[in-house]
Amino acid sequence: MPPDNDTLAATDASLPPIHRQPGFLSFLLSRLAAVFAMQIQAIVVAWQVYDITRDAMSLAYVGLAQFLPMVILLLPAGDVVDRFPRKRILQLSWAVQGICSALLLLLAQANHGSVTEFYAVLALFGCARAFTGPTLQSLLPNIVPRAQLAQAIALNSSIMKVAVISGPLLGGVLYSVGGGSLAYAVCLGCFIVALALLVLVPVRYVEKAKVLESTAWKRFSAGIRYIRYQPIILGAISLDLFAVLLGGVVALLPIYAQEVLHVGPEGLGALRSAIAVGALLMGLYLGVRGIKRRAGHVMFIAVAVFGLANLVFAFSTLFWVSMIAMLVAGAADMISVYVRTTVIQLATPDEMRGRVNAVNMLFIGSSNELGEFRAGSMAAGFGVVPAAVIGGVGTLAVVGLWMRLFPTLRRVDRFDDAR
């Protein structure tokens, strides 16, 4: 029988370094390969669909084809993650995504000028992704001991930024060299590598399963009910939801690049990369040093810095100032993600992690999509600078209000206090 988490927490000093934990590096590299595939595929399929149609709405349908099935299936996926072996679910999910890459490869080779089949494959891809998100979040605590979970989350998040930064660049190069066929073949290869590496990952820290609710609806909604009555989890998830919903400026970057900073597409790419670079550097730092005390307080400060950085960006007319603001915003967001993810994982019993993480993923997806809609619609109605300013001020207001509404979250000191 594997050691329980309390035993592991009590023997923190005797634990080997996180990179020597059995299976952790294999899990990290496995996920990195899968994220590379997703990032390459995202940029290539959008480019190819637009190349075929020359219609901007076709890009909206590319996102919608993946987003709708993922949202619909997230809650049932969380229930499945809590009832069946998580490693096996992740293997099946990545296998389906690999099949989708193979189908896109066949479509690229057919080159018949229709995009309907592309949307169908992307819908299947979205169905598989609905299971990937909550499974990945729930599987990591089963691979590393509780005492090293925060460090593992930080390293995992930062390493994934490597794929987020370089994946789209690699996808563009592959498409220019060999078209969609070469790019999708590389994606398929990445998924095969991810599946092979996942075989080497042992699942060592699984708590004894408990009897779940009798009906499917009760199981689906259990995650929502649990979050509702856990102020630490509810506060952490909702703080991120409203901070990103109000404060995000990513959707406004093309307008700022063209009309405010006058830097062109190269500058736009640099602004997008600055966010990811800031997150990567902060994630690496947190993976080495971590946050030892006052975790809840640090989270609120990080979200406030995120709002302030976006305010600086809103008023800036100098490219280098805007770059620094985006770098700081990315770093602050990484701190928030690190604390929120760790708190949620530690405050959630293992038998509930799939459903709670499914709700968390649903909130994250909604905040990103609705945040872009908020920013775009406000920019259309009030102008791009007022839209960014209102978002930054709104984020700071949310931080102040949430500190009063969720004092339990604010008072979390050490991560293990979240239990």
Tab-separated table of C-alpha atoms in Angstrom:
chain	number	residue	atom	x	y	z
A	1	MET	CA	0.000	0.000	0.000
A	2	PRO	CA	1.442	3.450	-0.907
A	3	PRO	CA	2.204	5.826	1.960
A	4	ASP	CA	-0.527	8.262	2.843
A	5	ASN	CA	-0.097	11.999	2.406
A	6	ASP	CA	0.151	12.726	6.130
A	7	THR	CA	3.134	10.401	6.397
A	8	LEU	CA	4.737	12.064	3.415
A	9	ALA	CA	4.226	15.534	4.868
A	10	ALA	CA	5.804	14.433	8.130
A	11	THR	CA	8.917	13.076	6.383
A	12	ASP	CA	9.561	16.070	4.128
A	13	ALA	CA	13.271	16.224	5.020
A	14	SER	CA	13.816	12.625	3.900
A	15	LEU	CA	12.240	13.093	0.453
A	16	PRO	CA	14.525	13.077	-2.601
A	17	PRO	CA	14.605	16.222	-4.822
A	18	ILE	CA	11.514	16.642	-6.953
A	19	HIS	CA	13.363	15.807	-10.194
A	20	ARG	CA	14.347	12.458	-8.686
A	21	GLN	CA	10.829	11.472	-7.742
A	22	PRO	CA	9.979	8.327	-9.745
A	23	GLY	CA	8.045	9.248	-12.855
A	24	PHE	CA	7.987	13.031	-12.380
A	25	LEU	CA	10.423	13.849	-15.208
A	26	SER	CA	8.694	11.353	-17.485
A	27	PHE	CA	5.355	12.992	-16.681
A	28	LEU	CA	6.835	16.448	-17.331
A	29	LEU	CA	8.340	15.457	-20.676
A	30	SER	CA	5.200	13.570	-21.643
A	31	ARG	CA	3.025	16.593	-21.016
A	32	LEU	CA	5.546	18.863	-22.763
A	33	ALA	CA	5.349	16.731	-25.917
A	34	ALA	CA	1.540	16.829	-25.853
A	35	VAL	CA	1.443	20.605	-25.327
A	36	PHE	CA	3.894	21.083	-28.204
A	37	ALA	CA	1.514	19.113	-30.408
A	38	MET	CA	-1.485	21.195	-29.312
A	39	GLN	CA	0.332	24.516	-29.830
A	40	ILE	CA	1.672	23.556	-33.256
A	41	GLN	CA	-1.712	22.226	-34.343
A	42	ALA	CA	-3.581	25.308	-33.101
A	43	ILE	CA	-1.522	27.729	-35.183
A	44	VAL	CA	-1.373	25.505	-38.273
A	45	VAL	CA	-5.049	24.556	-38.474
A	46	ALA	CA	-6.109	28.193	-38.063
A	47	TRP	CA	-3.707	29.277	-40.788
A	48	GLN	CA	-4.757	26.488	-43.129
A	49	VAL	CA	-8.497	27.060	-42.656
A	50	TYR	CA	-8.080	30.778	-43.295
A	51	ASP	CA	-5.857	30.015	-46.295
A	52	ILE	CA	-8.680	27.927	-47.753
A	53	THR	CA	-11.592	30.288	-46.988
A	54	ARG	CA	-10.068	33.778	-46.724
A	55	ASP	CA	-12.934	34.472	-44.330
A	56	ALA	CA	-12.292	35.829	-40.820
A	57	MET	CA	-15.425	34.088	-39.510
A	58	SER	CA	-13.869	30.735	-40.328
A	59	LEU	CA	-11.326	31.409	-37.568
A	60	ALA	CA	-14.165	32.015	-35.110
A	61	TYR	CA	-15.627	28.638	-36.059
A	62	VAL	CA	-12.223	26.986	-35.484
A	63	GLY	CA	-12.334	28.152	-31.866
A	64	LEU	CA	-16.038	27.440	-31.449
A	65	ALA	CA	-15.729	23.882	-32.798
A	66	GLN	CA	-13.266	23.072	-30.026
A	67	PHE	CA	-14.729	25.191	-27.217
A	68	LEU	CA	-18.389	24.071	-27.270
A	69	PRO	CA	-17.858	20.288	-26.893
A	70	MET	CA	-15.205	20.918	-24.249
A	71	VAL	CA	-17.567	23.055	-22.158
A	72	ILE	CA	-20.442	20.586	-22.544
A	73	LEU	CA	-18.327	17.583	-21.513
A	74	LEU	CA	-16.200	19.082	-18.720
A	75	LEU	CA	-18.507	18.217	-15.815
A	76	PRO	CA	-19.169	14.628	-16.984
A	77	ALA	CA	-15.424	14.325	-17.604
A	78	GLY	CA	-14.719	15.307	-14.008
A	79	ASP	CA	-17.008	12.500	-12.837
A	80	VAL	CA	-15.198	9.991	-15.063
A	81	VAL	CA	-11.807	11.156	-13.730
A	82	ASP	CA	-12.947	10.430	-10.165
A	83	ARG	CA	-14.321	6.981	-10.992
A	84	PHE	CA	-11.709	5.415	-13.250
A	85	PRO	CA	-7.878	5.207	-13.361
A	86	ARG	CA	-6.617	8.670	-14.271
A	87	LYS	CA	-3.525	7.548	-16.108
A	88	ARG	CA	-5.625	5.355	-18.387
A	89	ILE	CA	-8.046	8.242	-19.071
A	90	LEU	CA	-5.135	10.516	-20.029
A	91	GLN	CA	-3.732	7.836	-22.339
A	92	LEU	CA	-7.091	7.467	-24.092
A	93	SER	CA	-7.526	11.235	-24.334
A	94	TRP	CA	-4.109	11.778	-25.895
A	95	ALA	CA	-4.655	8.801	-28.188
A	96	VAL	CA	-7.849	10.405	-29.535
A	97	GLN	CA	-6.021	13.708	-29.994
A	98	GLY	CA	-3.309	11.854	-31.882
A	99	ILE	CA	-5.982	10.319	-34.122
A	100	CYS	CA	-7.260	13.858	-34.755
A	101	SER	CA	-3.759	14.907	-35.873
A	102	ALA	CA	-3.691	11.908	-38.219
A	103	LEU	CA	-7.096	12.884	-39.657
A	104	LEU	CA	-5.912	16.472	-40.181
A	105	LEU	CA	-2.858	15.063	-41.939
A	106	LEU	CA	-5.120	13.136	-44.323
A	107	LEU	CA	-7.267	16.238	-44.924
A	108	ALA	CA	-4.190	18.322	-45.655
A	109	GLN	CA	-3.013	15.756	-48.189
A	110	ALA	CA	-6.468	15.538	-49.810
A	111	ASN	CA	-6.530	19.341	-50.333
A	112	HIS	CA	-10.118	19.417	-51.624
A	113	GLY	CA	-10.887	23.004	-50.612
A	114	SER	CA	-13.606	22.301	-47.999
A	115	VAL	CA	-13.263	23.134	-44.294
A	116	THR	CA	-16.323	21.281	-42.963
A	117	GLU	CA	-14.266	18.169	-42.267
A	118	PHE	CA	-11.711	20.278	-40.402
A	119	TYR	CA	-14.445	21.537	-38.053
A	120	ALA	CA	-15.636	17.968	-37.441
A	121	VAL	CA	-12.134	16.827	-36.493
A	122	LEU	CA	-11.675	19.861	-34.249
A	123	ALA	CA	-14.956	19.065	-32.483
A	124	LEU	CA	-13.646	15.572	-31.744
A	125	PHE	CA	-10.403	17.157	-30.551
A	126	GLY	CA	-12.410	19.409	-28.194
A	127	CYS	CA	-14.207	16.362	-26.779
A	128	ALA	CA	-10.867	14.729	-25.971
A	129	ARG	CA	-9.494	17.933	-24.414
A	130	ALA	CA	-12.454	18.025	-22.026
A	131	PHE	CA	-11.003	14.909	-20.379
A	132	THR	CA	-7.356	16.002	-20.622
A	133	GLY	CA	-7.613	19.116	-18.432
A	134	PRO	CA	-9.171	17.705	-15.245
A	135	THR	CA	-7.180	14.467	-15.614
A	136	LEU	CA	-3.820	16.255	-15.757
A	137	GLN	CA	-4.693	18.442	-12.777
A	138	SER	CA	-5.870	15.458	-10.748
A	139	LEU	CA	-3.063	13.083	-11.737
A	140	LEU	CA	-0.115	15.175	-10.568
A	141	PRO	CA	-0.974	14.794	-6.822
A	142	ASN	CA	-1.003	11.024	-7.424
A	143	ILE	CA	2.566	11.127	-8.797
A	144	VAL	CA	4.430	13.331	-6.281
A	145	PRO	CA	4.096	13.488	-2.472
A	146	ARG	CA	2.002	16.228	-0.878
A	147	ALA	CA	5.070	17.952	0.600
A	148	GLN	CA	6.472	18.567	-2.908
A	149	LEU	CA	3.234	19.276	-4.736
A	150	ALA	CA	3.646	23.082	-4.800
A	151	GLN	CA	7.153	22.764	-6.242
A	152	ALA	CA	5.937	20.235	-8.815
A	153	ILE	CA	3.102	22.557	-9.890
A	154	ALA	CA	5.486	25.494	-10.331
A	155	LEU	CA	7.973	23.495	-12.422
A	156	ASN	CA	5.179	21.888	-14.423
A	157	SER	CA	3.558	25.260	-15.208
A	158	SER	CA	6.829	26.962	-16.143
A	159	ILE	CA	8.072	24.162	-18.386
A	160	MET	CA	4.761	24.171	-20.245
A	161	LYS	CA	5.407	27.833	-21.082
A	162	VAL	CA	8.344	26.663	-23.206
A	163	ALA	CA	5.855	24.927	-25.490
A	164	VAL	CA	3.453	27.875	-25.382
A	165	ILE	CA	6.242	30.231	-26.490
A	166	SER	CA	8.039	28.062	-29.041
A	167	GLY	CA	5.201	25.824	-30.262
A	168	PRO	CA	3.491	28.446	-32.463
A	169	LEU	CA	6.875	29.552	-33.854
A	170	LEU	CA	7.752	25.950	-34.707
A	171	GLY	CA	4.313	25.460	-36.238
A	172	GLY	CA	4.827	28.448	-38.524
A	173	VAL	CA	8.216	27.155	-39.643
A	174	LEU	CA	6.871	23.652	-40.289
A	175	TYR	CA	3.944	25.021	-42.315
A	176	SER	CA	6.228	27.209	-44.421
A	177	VAL	CA	8.604	24.297	-45.103
A	178	GLY	CA	6.228	21.390	-45.700
A	179	GLY	CA	2.680	22.725	-45.414
A	180	GLY	CA	0.011	21.272	-43.179
A	181	SER	CA	1.065	17.691	-43.900
A	182	LEU	CA	4.484	18.087	-42.264
A	183	ALA	CA	3.090	20.027	-39.295
A	184	TYR	CA	0.339	17.486	-38.556
A	185	ALA	CA	2.828	14.621	-38.918
A	186	VAL	CA	5.001	16.268	-36.246
A	187	CYS	CA	1.910	16.690	-34.022
A	188	LEU	CA	1.098	13.006	-34.415
A	189	GLY	CA	4.690	12.130	-33.530
A	190	CYS	CA	4.529	14.326	-30.421
A	191	PHE	CA	1.391	12.568	-29.196
A	192	ILE	CA	3.039	9.178	-29.749
A	193	VAL	CA	6.054	10.329	-27.704
A	194	ALA	CA	3.719	11.624	-24.977
A	195	LEU	CA	1.950	8.261	-24.764
A	196	ALA	CA	5.235	6.340	-24.671
A	197	LEU	CA	6.627	8.488	-21.851
A	198	LEU	CA	3.388	8.257	-19.872
A	199	VAL	CA	3.833	4.479	-19.653
A	200	LEU	CA	6.917	5.131	-17.480
A	201	VAL	CA	4.971	7.180	-14.911
A	202	PRO	CA	3.989	5.271	-11.733
A	203	VAL	CA	0.852	6.330	-9.889
A	204	ARG	CA	1.988	6.038	-6.260
A	205	TYR	CA	-0.162	8.296	-4.075
A	206	VAL	CA	-3.801	7.354	-4.526
A	207	GLU	CA	-6.147	7.614	-1.585
A	208	LYS	CA	-8.657	4.863	-0.928
A	209	ALA	CA	-11.735	5.319	-3.086
A	210	LYS	CA	-14.983	6.216	-1.368
A	211	VAL	CA	-18.547	5.417	-2.324
A	212	LEU	CA	-19.775	8.060	-4.762
A	213	GLU	CA	-23.266	9.502	-5.126
A	214	SER	CA	-25.819	7.157	-6.635
A	215	THR	CA	-27.055	9.165	-9.633
A	216	ALA	CA	-25.093	10.724	-12.472
A	217	TRP	CA	-26.529	14.190	-11.780
A	218	LYS	CA	-25.506	14.042	-8.127
A	219	ARG	CA	-21.996	13.032	-9.159
A	220	PHE	CA	-21.757	15.765	-11.803
A	221	SER	CA	-22.945	18.479	-9.431
A	222	ALA	CA	-20.920	17.259	-6.425
A	223	GLY	CA	-17.912	19.290	-7.536
A	224	ILE	CA	-19.989	22.490	-7.695
A	225	ARG	CA	-21.528	21.802	-4.278
A	226	TYR	CA	-18.151	21.096	-2.742
A	227	ILE	CA	-16.653	24.335	-4.105
A	228	ARG	CA	-19.672	26.316	-2.944
A	229	TYR	CA	-19.127	25.345	0.696
A	230	GLN	CA	-15.318	25.596	0.682
A	231	PRO	CA	-14.477	29.324	0.949
A	232	ILE	CA	-10.782	28.808	0.203
A	233	ILE	CA	-11.482	27.021	-3.100
A	234	LEU	CA	-14.430	29.235	-4.042
A	235	GLY	CA	-12.427	32.374	-3.322
A	236	ALA	CA	-9.378	31.211	-5.299
A	237	ILE	CA	-11.358	30.133	-8.375
A	238	SER	CA	-13.674	33.152	-8.457
A	239	LEU	CA	-10.809	35.619	-7.879
A	240	ASP	CA	-9.067	34.303	-10.981
A	241	LEU	CA	-12.332	34.234	-12.931
A	242	PHE	CA	-13.169	37.899	-12.380
A	243	ALA	CA	-9.562	39.136	-12.521
A	244	VAL	CA	-9.066	37.634	-15.997
A	245	LEU	CA	-12.606	38.509	-17.095
A	246	LEU	CA	-12.112	42.191	-16.237
A	247	GLY	CA	-8.375	42.763	-16.478
A	248	GLY	CA	-7.144	40.749	-19.449
A	249	VAL	CA	-5.779	42.808	-22.347
A	250	VAL	CA	-4.621	40.019	-24.682
A	251	ALA	CA	-7.569	40.578	-27.032
A	252	LEU	CA	-6.600	44.261	-27.327
A	253	LEU	CA	-2.953	43.662	-28.230
A	254	PRO	CA	-3.474	43.779	-32.043
A	255	ILE	CA	-5.187	47.181	-31.731
A	256	TYR	CA	-2.495	48.533	-29.406
A	257	ALA	CA	0.261	47.270	-31.720
A	258	GLN	CA	-1.250	48.963	-34.753
A	259	GLU	CA	-2.906	52.133	-33.455
A	260	VAL	CA	-1.158	53.038	-30.179
A	261	LEU	CA	2.384	51.661	-30.275
A	262	HIS	CA	2.752	51.539	-34.095
A	263	VAL	CA	4.986	48.463	-34.072
A	264	GLY	CA	3.387	46.121	-36.607
A	265	PRO	CA	3.039	42.321	-36.445
A	266	GLU	CA	6.575	41.796	-35.117
A	267	GLY	CA	5.775	44.007	-32.130
A	268	LEU	CA	2.501	42.165	-31.597
A	269	GLY	CA	4.380	38.878	-31.445
A	270	ALA	CA	6.864	40.370	-28.988
A	271	LEU	CA	4.063	41.590	-26.700
A	272	ARG	CA	2.439	38.155	-26.700
A	273	SER	CA	5.783	36.518	-26.005
A	274	ALA	CA	6.565	38.938	-23.147
A	275	ILE	CA	3.574	37.616	-21.189
A	276	ALA	CA	4.731	34.016	-21.612
A	277	VAL	CA	8.386	34.858	-20.861
A	278	GLY	CA	7.396	36.612	-17.624
A	279	ALA	CA	5.354	33.582	-16.603
A	280	LEU	CA	8.181	31.200	-17.540
A	281	LEU	CA	10.821	33.039	-15.510
A	282	MET	CA	8.572	33.356	-12.477
A	283	GLY	CA	7.571	29.700	-12.717
A	284	LEU	CA	11.207	28.610	-12.740
A	285	TYR	CA	11.906	30.777	-9.694
A	286	LEU	CA	8.913	29.358	-7.827
A	287	GLY	CA	10.007	25.856	-8.734
A	288	VAL	CA	13.330	26.448	-6.985
A	289	ARG	CA	12.385	28.742	-4.085
A	290	GLY	CA	8.615	28.444	-3.763
A	291	ILE	CA	6.362	30.345	-1.372
A	292	LYS	CA	6.839	29.208	2.210
A	293	ARG	CA	4.586	31.589	4.179
A	294	ARG	CA	1.578	33.903	3.731
A	295	ALA	CA	0.473	32.137	0.546
A	296	GLY	CA	-3.026	33.649	0.536
A	297	HIS	CA	-1.703	37.160	1.056
A	298	VAL	CA	0.837	36.681	-1.736
A	299	MET	CA	-1.926	35.565	-4.096
A	300	PHE	CA	-3.941	38.752	-3.530
A	301	ILE	CA	-0.829	40.890	-4.013
A	302	ALA	CA	-0.029	39.056	-7.262
A	303	VAL	CA	-3.512	39.675	-8.685
A	304	ALA	CA	-3.261	43.350	-7.680
A	305	VAL	CA	0.128	43.608	-9.451
A	306	PHE	CA	-1.499	41.963	-12.496
A	307	GLY	CA	-4.130	44.715	-12.514
A	308	LEU	CA	-1.541	47.484	-12.026
A	309	ALA	CA	0.642	46.123	-14.832
A	310	ASN	CA	-2.341	46.125	-17.166
A	311	LEU	CA	-3.089	49.727	-16.144
A	312	VAL	CA	0.480	50.736	-17.010
A	313	PHE	CA	0.070	49.013	-20.356
A	314	ALA	CA	-3.261	50.785	-20.922
A	315	PHE	CA	-1.711	54.243	-20.624
A	316	SER	CA	1.642	53.472	-22.254
A	317	THR	CA	2.567	54.826	-25.671
A	318	LEU	CA	6.158	53.559	-25.487
A	319	PHE	CA	6.853	50.066	-26.751
A	320	TRP	CA	9.534	49.228	-24.166
A	321	VAL	CA	7.250	50.299	-21.309
A	322	SER	CA	4.461	48.150	-22.707
A	323	MET	CA	6.844	45.198	-23.009
A	324	ILE	CA	7.886	45.518	-19.351
A	325	ALA	CA	4.236	45.821	-18.302
A	326	MET	CA	3.351	42.604	-20.140
A	327	LEU	CA	6.386	40.849	-18.667
A	328	VAL	CA	5.299	41.848	-15.138
A	329	ALA	CA	1.677	40.876	-15.848
A	330	GLY	CA	2.790	37.421	-16.994
A	331	ALA	CA	4.954	36.942	-13.899
A	332	ALA	CA	2.175	38.086	-11.552
A	333	ASP	CA	-0.313	35.799	-13.266
A	334	MET	CA	2.054	32.850	-12.790
A	335	ILE	CA	2.205	33.539	-9.039
A	336	SER	CA	-1.595	33.593	-8.916
A	337	VAL	CA	-1.842	30.355	-10.918
A	338	TYR	CA	0.773	28.695	-8.717
A	339	VAL	CA	-0.945	29.597	-5.447
A	340	ARG	CA	-4.462	28.929	-6.721
A	341	THR	CA	-3.618	25.540	-8.217
A	342	THR	CA	-1.705	24.399	-5.138
A	343	VAL	CA	-4.423	25.556	-2.728
A	344	ILE	CA	-7.156	23.851	-4.753
A	345	GLN	CA	-5.216	20.576	-4.975
A	346	LEU	CA	-4.414	20.486	-1.261
A	347	ALA	CA	-7.872	21.575	-0.122
A	348	THR	CA	-9.640	18.942	-2.240
A	349	PRO	CA	-9.839	15.255	-1.236
A	350	ASP	CA	-8.499	12.907	-3.893
A	351	GLU	CA	-11.894	11.354	-4.631
A	352	MET	CA	-13.224	14.843	-5.551
A	353	ARG	CA	-10.266	16.187	-7.517
A	354	GLY	CA	-11.572	15.276	-10.956
A	355	ARG	CA	-14.896	17.058	-10.493
A	356	VAL	CA	-13.444	20.071	-8.693
A	357	ASN	CA	-10.738	20.479	-11.344
A	358	ALA	CA	-13.378	20.148	-14.063
A	359	VAL	CA	-15.287	23.086	-12.555
A	360	ASN	CA	-12.012	24.995	-12.265
A	361	MET	CA	-11.216	24.330	-15.933
A	362	LEU	CA	-14.728	25.429	-16.876
A	363	PHE	CA	-14.222	28.711	-15.015
A	364	ILE	CA	-10.798	29.260	-16.595
A	365	GLY	CA	-12.113	28.614	-20.097
A	366	SER	CA	-15.120	30.864	-19.547
A	367	SER	CA	-13.014	33.688	-18.111
A	368	ASN	CA	-10.656	33.627	-21.090
A	369	GLU	CA	-13.408	33.522	-23.707
A	370	LEU	CA	-15.714	36.010	-21.982
A	371	GLY	CA	-12.735	38.217	-21.088
A	372	GLU	CA	-11.834	38.555	-24.748
A	373	PHE	CA	-15.473	39.353	-25.558
A	374	ARG	CA	-15.561	41.939	-22.732
A	375	ALA	CA	-12.389	43.623	-23.942
A	376	GLY	CA	-13.426	43.651	-27.597
A	377	SER	CA	-16.948	44.907	-27.012
A	378	MET	CA	-15.798	47.670	-24.624
A	379	ALA	CA	-13.099	48.714	-27.075
A	380	ALA	CA	-15.757	48.963	-29.786
A	381	GLY	CA	-18.033	50.994	-27.529
A	382	PHE	CA	-15.624	53.242	-25.588
A	383	GLY	CA	-12.266	52.981	-27.341
A	384	VAL	CA	-9.311	50.718	-26.757
A	385	VAL	CA	-7.576	52.737	-24.015
A	386	PRO	CA	-10.719	53.221	-21.862
A	387	ALA	CA	-11.488	49.510	-22.255
A	388	ALA	CA	-8.022	48.559	-20.937
A	389	VAL	CA	-8.197	51.126	-18.122
A	390	ILE	CA	-11.626	49.967	-16.977
A	391	GLY	CA	-10.361	46.377	-16.942
A	392	GLY	CA	-7.327	47.209	-14.805
A	393	VAL	CA	-9.373	49.246	-12.332
A	394	GLY	CA	-11.950	46.463	-12.204
A	395	THR	CA	-9.250	43.926	-11.301
A	396	LEU	CA	-8.045	46.091	-8.392
A	397	ALA	CA	-11.642	46.501	-7.192
A	398	VAL	CA	-12.141	42.725	-7.279
A	399	VAL	CA	-8.986	42.205	-5.207
A	400	GLY	CA	-10.215	44.611	-2.521
A	401	LEU	CA	-13.704	43.097	-2.441
A	402	TRP	CA	-12.473	39.485	-2.403
A	403	MET	CA	-10.120	40.194	0.504
A	404	ARG	CA	-13.204	41.145	2.523
A	405	LEU	CA	-15.452	38.352	1.222
A	406	PHE	CA	-12.902	35.528	1.642
A	407	PRO	CA	-10.817	36.202	4.765
A	408	THR	CA	-10.103	32.461	5.081
A	409	LEU	CA	-8.261	32.523	1.773
A	410	ARG	CA	-6.393	35.683	2.744
A	411	ARG	CA	-5.232	34.079	5.996
A	412	VAL	CA	-3.786	30.917	4.412
A	413	ASP	CA	-0.167	30.852	5.599
A	414	ARG	CA	1.552	27.620	4.630
A	415	PHE	CA	0.059	25.688	1.729
A	416	ASP	CA	-0.786	22.749	3.937
A	417	ASP	CA	-3.124	25.056	5.899
A	418	ALA	CA	-5.493	24.768	2.939
A	419	ARG	CA	-6.490	21.328	4.214
